[in-house]
């Protein structure tokens, strides 16, 4: 496993705004090396300081990541938000940085909503008094609108989401991300670099085609020093509603998330089975947890959410001691 | 060189098609792989270009992990999947030192590699070049479509799963195709229904019909439903040839039909 700065694998772009831009070992042979090295090696973006100020009112920050597409990142992010917000004394915010494929507005029942400009910035859209949401979806005028943007424009949007949204006092900020290890991921980490990120929840499905990408994501987390709260295995097994037999639609050919977590020494937070009602709840923009409270998937989600709460609580009290 | 009408390394490639989706995990790489196998079984020479740089899946799906690309006079020699060199493949997976290395690249670097993939791979003679893409409408997609434009790609196959959440993203992908002047060959609805192997009850785990509705709504051809089929997942896990090994399996007819549609759509242009 590539860990620590010395062992950084090649192909690892330090990012155009890094002091290493154009100078890191990985920049050798990159077609943009000259550009990066000369391009006025960026002084740290002043937004980072502004974001630090902004984030002082946010207690916990959790990123939801996966190298693989369609494994249930957005579904999990949405239900983590719903679940945490069931405690009315907690203020929860959900930020969607999947700029080209925002799913959160639909899943939170907010499709067609627009953000409003207030004196202190953009106001997020509220599901409940204690649950607010921000997504590029709220800035589009029609469901056919495509966001055909290259990296820099996406990064600009993410910066604005962090700096210019009037988040207010928040207990939990949950960030849903697109798959991969590229602009969006580097930007969120960079813009939050002077604040404290509690950690990352990694979502996977059981099969190797997914795990092989997820291991890359875990290496990314190590590289940028993001603590990993744990891994959720989603879509693990399907129980036929008629005969009650279980089928492994996405088979554990290499031992699934459990084996991977053992090998990499990270926590497995839990497994969520396939349940057709989850997709339905997402499509209707409702909380599956409250719609189908008796489902095994619900109890699994709830256990996972509780473990994340405990992690954040522990983390927080440790920090105070230090 | 493009200006002078030379097609360089793509000179011997008859048809280029892209597999796209706004949504992740809907089966783009699966459709790319099975389409390649199906076309190959009808005697076509097929290449696959994998432009998913952060999450390349095709090497595993065709059991080519660990193979290496070589340099030759005209550029990179792609990896051949079979002995007869009927399927050739280029992927960033072949350029990584360790398979778990993360490719942490921003747009410009991804764009540069994609351009290189398009100009520098010595494909030789191909009936079809299939381009597998990551989800979205961003750097990889813009660069791929722009770099391929001079070679007049046949068009794009869009993959979706039936849920509203997925169809919504694919709707935006349609807009992308329109804006980029890319013809949409059709929409595939993947993971559409699951037949229980124990009792034959069909459950629509990811709903049903969303892809077909979208095709109707957008006025583009519907290429069919591919059901959830554990034989298919298993084949892709192990890099087995599903088309050959599971012709009786539930996903087979749908995949074969899609390949047929693709071949038909090339017929008028004479191939
Ligand atoms: N456990 C589950 N059972 C059934 N359906 C599920 C489950 N988890 C997620 N889904 C459905 O699978 C689809 C993909 O999930 P989701 O959109 O959350 O994935 P994602 O990782 O965010 O995808 P992307 O990479 O495109 O952002 C959604 O339609 C969702 O409703
Ligand atoms: N019809 C199907 N039946 C069963 N499994 C399927 C089917 N289609 C795809 N899969 C499995 O679902 C997973 C996701 O498919 P695939 O990797 O092709 O999606 P993708 O759209 O390429 O994802 P990404 O957005 O991450 O590139 C794979 O493990 C694949 O084997
Ligand atoms: Mg998502
Ligand atoms: Mg793929
Ligand atoms: Zn059954």
XYZ file of C-alpha atoms and ligand atoms in Angstrom:
658
model
C 0.000 0.000 0.000
C 1.334 3.396 -0.906
C 1.398 5.466 2.217
C 3.443 8.391 3.346
C 4.918 11.028 1.105
C 8.051 9.096 0.194
C 6.129 6.211 -1.264
C 3.770 8.272 -3.371
C 3.020 6.297 -6.520
C 3.581 7.923 -9.878
C 0.659 9.409 -11.771
C -0.223 11.388 -8.693
C -0.892 14.944 -9.642
C -0.304 17.183 -6.624
C -3.004 19.525 -7.925
C -2.552 22.785 -9.748
C -2.770 24.874 -6.619
C -0.246 22.847 -4.679
C 3.171 24.316 -4.018
C 4.450 21.121 -5.587
C 2.621 21.806 -8.850
C 4.949 21.055 -11.729
C 7.710 20.124 -9.302
C 6.649 16.890 -7.672
C 8.195 13.626 -8.804
C 4.856 12.729 -10.304
C 4.982 15.787 -12.564
C 7.855 14.365 -14.564
C 6.639 13.822 -18.059
C 3.229 15.282 -17.454
C 2.192 17.381 -20.440
C 1.155 20.154 -18.090
C 4.359 20.244 -16.138
C 5.563 23.503 -17.666
C 2.202 25.095 -17.267
C 1.899 24.113 -13.635
C 5.458 25.017 -12.730
C 5.339 28.442 -14.345
C 1.684 29.235 -13.825
C 2.354 31.545 -10.926
C 2.636 28.725 -8.433
C -0.580 29.565 -6.748
C -0.458 31.350 -3.470
C -2.905 29.494 -1.246
C -6.414 30.324 -2.328
C -7.745 33.004 0.040
C -11.026 31.088 0.008
C -9.442 28.488 2.274
C -9.235 31.018 5.100
C -12.757 32.252 4.440
C -14.027 28.687 4.473
C -12.252 28.095 7.761
C -14.201 30.994 9.263
C -17.435 29.763 7.743
C -16.952 26.248 9.045
C -16.440 27.370 12.641
C -20.140 26.886 13.199
C -20.050 23.311 11.868
C -19.270 20.687 14.499
C -18.833 17.518 12.463
C -17.958 16.980 8.825
C -18.373 13.623 7.157
C -17.523 12.794 3.532
C -19.193 9.899 1.726
C -16.884 8.441 -0.921
C -16.432 5.497 -3.258
C -14.196 4.829 -6.212
C -17.060 3.038 -7.905
C -20.188 4.492 -9.446
C -23.715 3.556 -8.467
C -22.859 1.733 -5.255
C -25.231 3.841 -3.191
C -23.217 6.868 -2.058
C -26.077 9.282 -2.535
C -28.630 6.901 -1.049
C -26.431 6.477 1.994
C -25.694 10.197 2.320
C -29.400 10.972 2.143
C -30.282 8.392 4.781
C -27.436 9.377 7.049
C -28.861 12.886 6.907
C -32.438 11.708 7.462
C -31.339 9.461 10.314
C -29.259 12.079 12.119
C -31.997 14.674 11.699
C -34.525 12.453 13.484
C -33.022 13.943 16.631
C -34.718 17.327 16.527
C -32.061 18.892 18.705
C -29.462 18.301 15.993
C -28.987 20.505 12.980
C -27.991 18.529 9.885
C -26.794 19.765 6.492
C -26.288 17.741 3.329
C -24.010 19.060 0.596
C -24.018 17.397 -2.827
C -20.776 17.959 -4.743
C -21.688 15.621 -7.595
C -21.813 18.506 -10.038
C -22.571 16.545 -13.211
C -24.933 13.965 -11.713
C -26.678 15.431 -8.673
C -29.067 12.872 -7.132
C -29.680 14.495 -3.764
C -32.509 16.895 -4.713
C -34.590 13.972 -5.981
C -33.768 11.725 -3.008
C -34.652 14.443 -0.505
C -37.938 15.260 -2.259
C -36.683 18.688 -3.286
C -36.685 18.456 -7.062
C -37.547 21.760 -8.706
C -36.569 23.783 -5.637
C -34.360 26.820 -6.090
C -31.807 28.394 -3.791
C -32.400 31.932 -2.644
C -29.929 34.707 -2.237
C -29.904 36.165 1.246
C -27.882 38.939 2.806
C -25.322 36.479 4.065
C -25.067 34.298 0.950
C -27.066 31.528 -0.669
C -29.609 29.982 1.615
C -29.798 26.205 1.392
C -33.084 24.403 0.808
C -34.754 22.963 3.899
C -36.403 19.539 4.135
C -37.252 20.125 7.773
C -36.302 22.872 10.116
C -33.206 20.949 11.152
C -32.256 19.466 7.773
C -30.848 21.668 5.006
C -29.556 20.709 1.562
C -27.374 22.276 -1.108
C -26.857 20.902 -4.610
C -26.109 22.138 -8.089
C -29.502 20.644 -8.909
C -31.127 23.702 -7.301
C -29.369 25.960 -9.780
C -30.620 24.226 -12.923
C -33.670 25.500 -14.708
C -34.924 22.247 -16.222
C -34.524 18.516 -15.666
C -32.861 18.357 -19.094
C -30.153 20.847 -18.162
C -26.752 19.205 -18.397
C -23.804 20.599 -16.494
C -21.098 20.204 -19.127
C -18.223 21.594 -17.135
C -14.559 20.825 -16.991
C -12.654 20.665 -13.703
C -11.978 24.326 -12.924
C -15.614 25.296 -13.179
C -16.667 22.400 -10.975
C -14.037 23.428 -8.446
C -15.363 26.989 -8.473
C -18.821 25.699 -7.685
C -17.574 23.604 -4.766
C -15.714 26.590 -3.395
C -18.905 28.621 -3.556
C -20.885 25.897 -1.823
C -18.492 25.976 1.096
C -17.825 29.682 1.271
C -21.011 31.359 0.139
C -23.789 29.185 1.533
C -25.407 30.421 4.677
C -25.178 27.144 6.570
C -25.692 28.510 10.078
C -25.033 26.509 13.253
C -24.697 22.884 12.253
C -24.013 19.663 14.136
C -23.374 17.464 11.101
C -22.346 18.414 7.577
C -22.540 15.422 5.242
C -20.903 15.657 1.828
C -22.033 13.380 -1.015
C -19.445 12.984 -3.786
C -19.268 11.622 -7.328
C -17.244 8.448 -7.938
C -13.524 8.688 -8.563
C -10.458 10.524 -7.323
C -10.371 13.675 -9.353
C -11.230 17.367 -9.305
C -14.208 17.245 -6.966
C -12.382 15.095 -4.446
C -9.172 17.075 -4.489
C -11.125 20.315 -4.223
C -13.269 19.365 -1.268
C -10.209 18.156 0.613
C -8.232 21.238 -0.322
C -10.966 23.723 0.542
C -11.603 22.049 3.869
C -7.891 21.680 4.580
C -7.749 24.228 7.354
C -10.875 22.904 9.020
C -11.334 19.565 10.716
C -12.914 16.699 8.787
C -14.139 14.000 11.179
C -13.722 11.333 8.557
C -14.878 9.457 5.534
C -17.493 6.766 5.055
C -16.642 4.539 2.110
C -19.415 2.770 0.243
C -18.915 -0.376 -1.804
C -20.877 -3.293 -3.176
C -19.664 -6.878 -2.569
C -18.151 -7.754 -5.937
C -14.507 -7.329 -6.949
C -15.295 -5.006 -9.875
C -16.388 -2.544 -7.225
C -13.778 -3.346 -4.559
C -10.919 -2.803 -6.993
C -11.997 0.820 -7.390
C -12.711 1.226 -3.695
C -9.173 0.215 -2.771
C -7.967 3.058 -4.977
C -10.233 5.422 -3.084
C -8.834 4.173 0.220
C -5.317 4.854 -1.053
C -6.460 8.323 -1.990
C -7.719 8.872 1.568
C -4.398 7.756 2.997
C -2.533 10.060 0.655
C -4.498 13.149 1.533
C -4.634 12.069 5.201
C -8.373 11.724 5.480
C -9.336 9.543 8.431
C -11.587 6.649 7.441
C -14.544 6.085 9.742
C -15.320 2.820 8.008
C -16.755 0.951 5.066
C -20.396 0.173 4.292
C -21.145 -2.806 2.081
C -24.320 -1.992 0.188
C -26.507 -4.234 -1.977
C -25.191 -7.308 -0.198
C -27.668 -10.048 -0.868
C -31.292 -10.037 -1.915
C -34.036 -11.911 -0.119
C -36.846 -12.914 -2.481
C -40.091 -11.510 -1.132
C -41.965 -14.621 -2.259
C -39.825 -17.608 -1.264
C -37.555 -15.838 1.262
C -34.446 -17.410 -0.269
C -31.397 -15.207 -0.526
C -29.554 -14.588 -3.825
C -26.146 -12.973 -4.168
C -26.798 -10.791 -7.173
C -23.462 -9.044 -6.689
C -21.402 -12.020 -5.498
C -18.589 -11.890 -2.963
C -16.062 -13.430 -5.327
C -13.125 -12.121 -3.321
C -14.637 -12.087 0.155
C -16.517 -8.801 -0.139
C -15.974 -5.729 1.991
C -15.350 -7.842 5.070
C -12.179 -9.389 3.677
C -10.997 -6.093 2.230
C -11.465 -4.348 5.573
C -9.534 -7.067 7.350
C -6.696 -6.824 4.853
C -6.497 -3.061 5.008
C -7.205 -2.833 8.720
C -10.220 -0.559 8.544
C -13.658 -0.935 10.139
C -16.609 -2.480 8.409
C -19.544 -0.385 9.616
C -22.173 -2.795 8.354
C -23.925 -4.397 5.413
C -27.115 -3.166 3.804
C -29.107 -5.707 1.762
C -30.815 -5.022 -1.546
C -34.374 -3.899 -0.881
C -36.614 -2.748 -3.747
C -38.274 -0.298 -1.353
C -35.026 1.669 -1.037
C -35.073 2.643 -4.698
C -38.775 3.460 -4.437
C -38.274 5.693 -1.414
C -35.409 7.452 -3.194
C -37.534 8.001 -6.283
C -40.352 9.429 -4.150
C -37.949 11.581 -2.169
C -38.838 10.045 1.165
C -36.876 8.584 4.029
C -36.806 4.817 3.673
C -36.035 4.648 7.401
C -39.393 6.087 8.344
C -41.310 4.608 5.374
C -40.296 0.991 6.014
C -39.112 0.911 9.629
C -39.379 -2.893 9.892
C -37.062 -3.714 6.967
C -33.744 -5.410 7.765
C -32.121 -2.713 5.627
C -33.528 -0.076 7.977
C -32.081 -1.683 11.070
C -28.777 -2.055 9.277
C -28.789 1.627 8.280
C -29.659 2.580 11.852
C -26.813 0.572 13.312
C -24.378 2.157 10.909
C -25.649 5.643 11.653
C -25.260 4.990 15.349
C -21.668 3.881 14.881
C -20.922 7.047 12.939
C -22.475 9.153 15.703
C -20.363 7.379 18.268
C -17.239 7.880 16.188
C -17.912 11.590 15.864
C -18.764 11.927 19.542
C -15.604 10.172 20.603
C -13.554 12.188 18.215
C -15.003 15.417 19.436
C -14.423 14.744 23.117
C -10.869 13.618 22.385
C -10.234 16.838 20.560
C -11.505 18.878 23.461
C -9.162 17.083 25.814
C -6.249 17.867 23.534
C -2.500 15.736 -39.541
C -6.214 15.536 -39.027
C -6.587 18.594 -41.199
C -5.035 16.841 -44.126
C -7.660 14.154 -43.850
C -5.325 11.467 -42.557
C -6.827 9.358 -39.819
C -3.502 8.311 -38.397
C -3.818 5.387 -36.030
C -7.581 5.321 -36.472
C -7.308 4.947 -40.244
C -8.229 1.265 -40.145
C -11.166 1.710 -37.767
C -14.547 1.457 -39.479
C -16.981 2.407 -36.734
C -16.481 4.154 -33.423
C -19.133 4.037 -30.773
C -19.296 5.453 -27.283
C -21.015 3.957 -24.276
C -22.257 6.726 -22.019
C -24.405 7.382 -18.981
C -24.833 10.300 -16.664
C -25.200 7.816 -13.827
C -22.556 5.661 -12.169
C -22.695 1.895 -11.887
C -25.519 1.369 -14.356
C -23.502 -1.077 -16.458
C -21.566 1.005 -18.987
C -18.489 -1.191 -18.692
C -20.678 -4.291 -18.707
C -22.429 -3.252 -21.909
C -19.094 -2.267 -23.494
C -17.610 -5.657 -22.653
C -20.564 -7.770 -23.743
C -21.045 -5.759 -26.895
C -17.404 -6.344 -27.778
C -17.730 -10.072 -27.144
C -20.985 -10.339 -29.080
C -19.578 -8.486 -32.092
C -16.420 -10.543 -31.933
C -18.469 -13.752 -32.006
C -20.028 -12.636 -35.277
C -16.556 -12.387 -36.744
C -15.902 -8.687 -36.256
C -12.614 -7.240 -35.105
C -13.220 -5.117 -32.069
C -11.213 -2.661 -29.996
C -12.167 -1.212 -26.624
C -10.826 2.095 -25.436
C -11.403 2.574 -21.701
C -11.362 6.274 -20.847
C -12.449 5.732 -17.243
C -9.133 6.847 -15.783
C -10.015 6.782 -12.093
C -11.949 3.503 -12.143
C -10.994 1.305 -15.084
C -13.089 -1.905 -15.104
C -12.534 -3.390 -18.549
C -9.186 -5.153 -17.909
C -10.765 -7.287 -15.186
C -13.965 -7.862 -17.122
C -11.914 -9.287 -20.006
C -9.371 -11.009 -17.786
C -6.512 -8.882 -19.024
C -5.303 -7.440 -15.699
C -1.587 -7.329 -15.322
C -0.904 -7.305 -19.059
C 1.266 -4.564 -20.438
C 1.082 -2.252 -23.415
C 4.167 -2.007 -25.589
C 5.534 0.730 -27.750
C 5.923 0.296 -31.487
C 6.828 2.685 -34.296
C 3.328 3.981 -34.685
C 2.568 4.259 -30.969
C 1.173 2.005 -28.275
C 0.287 -1.587 -29.076
C -3.011 -2.357 -27.339
C -3.448 -5.484 -25.240
C -4.951 -8.434 -27.086
C -7.555 -10.311 -25.121
C -7.635 -13.476 -27.223
C -5.029 -15.375 -29.184
C -6.431 -14.453 -32.578
C -6.169 -10.787 -31.708
C -9.903 -10.367 -32.307
C -10.368 -8.057 -29.332
C -7.821 -5.402 -28.458
C -7.935 -3.164 -25.457
C -6.403 0.032 -24.144
C -6.893 1.130 -20.557
C -5.043 3.123 -17.929
C -5.178 -0.104 -15.924
C -2.223 -1.302 -18.022
C -0.122 1.719 -17.131
C -0.310 1.483 -13.341
C 2.516 0.068 -11.324
C 0.204 -1.448 -8.743
C -3.435 -2.257 -9.430
C -4.620 -0.375 -6.337
C -2.766 2.827 -7.179
C -5.175 5.733 -7.158
C -5.066 7.955 -10.208
C -5.455 11.300 -8.508
C -5.567 13.580 -11.503
C -7.349 16.781 -12.241
C -8.932 17.504 -15.587
C -6.000 18.766 -17.674
C -3.948 15.679 -17.040
C -6.861 13.397 -17.802
C -7.500 15.300 -21.007
C -3.904 14.928 -22.101
C -3.937 11.170 -21.619
C -7.244 10.782 -23.430
C -5.884 12.700 -26.397
C -2.890 10.414 -26.365
C -5.135 7.345 -26.183
C -7.027 8.556 -29.210
C -4.043 9.465 -31.349
C -1.308 7.087 -30.245
C -2.807 3.603 -30.000
C -1.981 1.437 -32.988
C -5.346 -0.272 -33.395
C -4.731 -1.621 -36.871
C -7.812 -2.832 -38.736
C -10.987 -2.770 -36.615
C -14.650 -3.128 -37.485
C -15.659 -1.488 -34.224
C -13.951 0.642 -31.626
C -16.040 0.796 -28.456
C -15.262 3.593 -26.019
C -16.187 2.960 -22.375
C -16.560 6.119 -20.317
C -16.879 7.120 -16.656
C -20.190 8.627 -15.502
C -20.868 12.302 -16.040
C -20.543 15.086 -18.553
C -17.156 16.496 -17.726
C -13.522 16.469 -18.780
C -13.278 12.878 -20.002
C -16.463 13.180 -22.025
C -15.778 16.550 -23.565
C -12.221 15.573 -24.454
C -13.202 12.216 -25.868
C -15.993 13.571 -28.020
C -13.926 16.503 -29.208
C -10.914 14.384 -30.072
C -13.026 11.808 -31.863
C -15.044 14.310 -33.842
C -12.725 14.317 -36.884
C -13.178 10.555 -37.093
C -16.966 10.839 -37.246
C -18.080 8.395 -34.563
C -21.179 6.404 -35.344
C -22.835 7.569 -32.148
C -23.499 6.763 -28.519
C -25.263 3.980 -26.680
C -26.737 5.320 -23.448
C -27.120 2.987 -20.496
C -29.492 3.561 -17.610
C -31.108 1.591 -14.847
C -34.875 1.966 -14.478
C -35.071 4.181 -11.376
C -36.037 7.836 -11.617
C -32.745 8.797 -9.948
C -30.810 7.156 -12.753
C -33.077 8.179 -15.619
C -32.777 11.788 -14.452
C -29.015 11.722 -14.951
C -29.325 10.043 -18.340
C -31.760 12.729 -19.414
C -28.981 15.214 -18.851
C -26.597 12.967 -20.794
C -28.988 13.176 -23.748
C -28.654 16.935 -23.614
C -24.895 16.495 -23.610
C -25.100 14.372 -26.775
C -27.310 16.925 -28.455
C -25.009 19.799 -27.550
C -21.939 17.889 -28.678
C -23.570 16.822 -31.921
C -23.287 13.148 -31.046
C -25.939 10.868 -32.469
C -27.753 8.683 -29.938
C -27.946 5.140 -31.268
C -30.288 4.177 -28.482
C -30.943 3.648 -24.795
C -30.398 0.376 -22.917
C -32.349 -0.275 -19.726
C -30.041 -2.410 -17.608
C -30.677 -4.236 -14.306
C -34.317 -4.321 -15.213
C -35.995 -6.938 -13.029
C -34.590 -9.969 -11.258
C -35.984 -13.462 -11.609
C -35.513 -15.464 -8.408
C -33.580 -18.626 -9.244
C -35.469 -20.458 -6.482
C -39.097 -19.673 -7.268
C -38.988 -17.742 -10.605
C -40.733 -14.752 -9.071
C -39.663 -11.538 -10.812
C -38.847 -8.628 -8.517
C -38.104 -5.196 -9.937
C -35.343 -4.416 -7.475
C -34.419 -1.220 -9.284
C -37.927 -0.589 -10.621
C -38.882 -1.119 -14.276
C -39.614 0.779 -17.468
C -37.797 4.055 -16.761
C -35.337 3.633 -19.614
C -37.996 2.794 -22.157
C -40.086 5.760 -21.072
C -37.097 8.052 -21.408
C -36.389 6.747 -24.912
C -39.990 7.446 -25.905
C -39.976 10.842 -24.303
C -36.727 11.802 -26.033
C -37.644 10.233 -29.352
C -34.594 7.960 -29.539
C -34.530 4.190 -30.176
C -34.992 1.874 -27.215
C -32.492 -0.975 -27.387
C -34.084 -3.229 -24.807
C -34.165 -4.425 -21.223
C -31.251 -6.320 -19.743
C -32.396 -8.117 -16.568
C -30.293 -8.494 -13.437
C -28.508 -11.766 -14.018
C -26.059 -13.204 -11.460
C -24.387 -15.207 -14.254
C -23.492 -11.934 -15.876
C -22.003 -10.410 -12.719
C -20.108 -13.628 -12.089
C -18.751 -13.739 -15.652
C -17.502 -10.179 -15.392
C -15.898 -10.873 -12.032
C -13.944 -13.754 -13.460
C -13.375 -12.356 -16.919
C -15.359 -15.137 -18.546
C -17.051 -14.926 -21.895
C -20.715 -14.657 -20.888
C -21.927 -14.659 -24.485
C -20.337 -18.025 -25.086
C -20.820 -19.640 -21.692
C -24.354 -18.645 -20.750
C -26.436 -18.463 -23.929
C -29.460 -19.726 -21.977
C -29.129 -17.145 -19.263
C -31.713 -14.377 -18.841
C -29.513 -11.460 -19.919
C -28.306 -13.154 -23.094
C -31.131 -12.405 -25.553
C -31.157 -8.740 -24.596
C -27.422 -8.344 -25.040
C -27.451 -10.211 -28.349
C -30.285 -8.005 -29.552
C -28.369 -4.847 -28.701
C -25.363 -6.081 -30.666
C -27.648 -6.846 -33.616
C -29.107 -3.340 -33.489
C -25.630 -1.886 -33.558
C -24.705 -3.947 -36.599
C -27.931 -3.005 -38.348
C -27.308 0.649 -37.669
C -24.000 0.411 -39.513
C -25.451 -1.381 -42.508
C -26.732 1.617 -44.490
C -23.269 3.107 -44.447
C -21.983 -0.094 -45.984
C -19.583 -2.113 -43.924
N -29.523 -1.344 -0.702
C -30.183 -0.985 -1.805
N -31.232 -1.715 -2.264
C -31.887 -1.365 -3.381
N -31.603 -0.282 -4.101
C -30.575 0.489 -3.700
C -29.820 0.192 -2.537
N -28.864 1.148 -2.401
C -29.019 1.995 -3.437
N -30.038 1.612 -4.220
C -30.481 2.236 -5.471
O -29.414 2.092 -6.392
C -29.273 3.249 -7.181
C -27.864 3.786 -7.086
O -27.681 4.343 -5.814
P -27.038 5.800 -5.639
O -27.582 6.738 -6.643
O -27.172 6.160 -4.209
O -25.527 5.451 -5.969
P -24.282 6.444 -6.094
O -23.115 5.689 -5.591
O -24.584 7.738 -5.455
O -24.205 6.619 -7.664
P -23.334 7.696 -8.504
O -21.986 7.068 -8.606
O -24.021 7.802 -9.828
O -23.340 8.962 -7.723
C -30.340 4.213 -6.710
O -31.446 4.175 -7.571
C -30.727 3.705 -5.337
O -32.076 3.967 -5.059
N -27.610 -6.913 -15.976
C -26.783 -7.140 -14.968
N -26.969 -8.200 -14.155
C -26.148 -8.437 -13.108
N -25.083 -7.677 -12.807
C -24.834 -6.608 -13.591
C -25.657 -6.290 -14.710
N -25.151 -5.177 -15.292
C -24.065 -4.831 -14.577
N -23.871 -5.675 -13.555
C -22.819 -5.602 -12.524
O -22.995 -4.380 -11.855
C -21.761 -3.772 -11.551
C -21.703 -2.384 -12.168
O -21.618 -2.507 -13.567
P -20.523 -1.707 -14.411
O -19.231 -1.723 -13.704
O -20.579 -2.207 -15.799
O -21.159 -0.251 -14.351
P -20.547 1.117 -14.882
O -21.700 1.928 -15.356
O -19.454 0.854 -15.831
O -19.965 1.716 -13.526
P -18.986 3.004 -13.341
O -19.906 4.166 -13.386
O -18.377 2.810 -11.990
O -18.029 2.960 -14.475
C -20.701 -4.726 -12.078
O -20.226 -5.532 -11.039
C -21.434 -5.560 -13.101
O -20.895 -6.838 -13.193
Mg -24.477 9.699 -6.267
Mg -17.460 1.560 -15.804
Zn -37.956 -16.629 -4.788
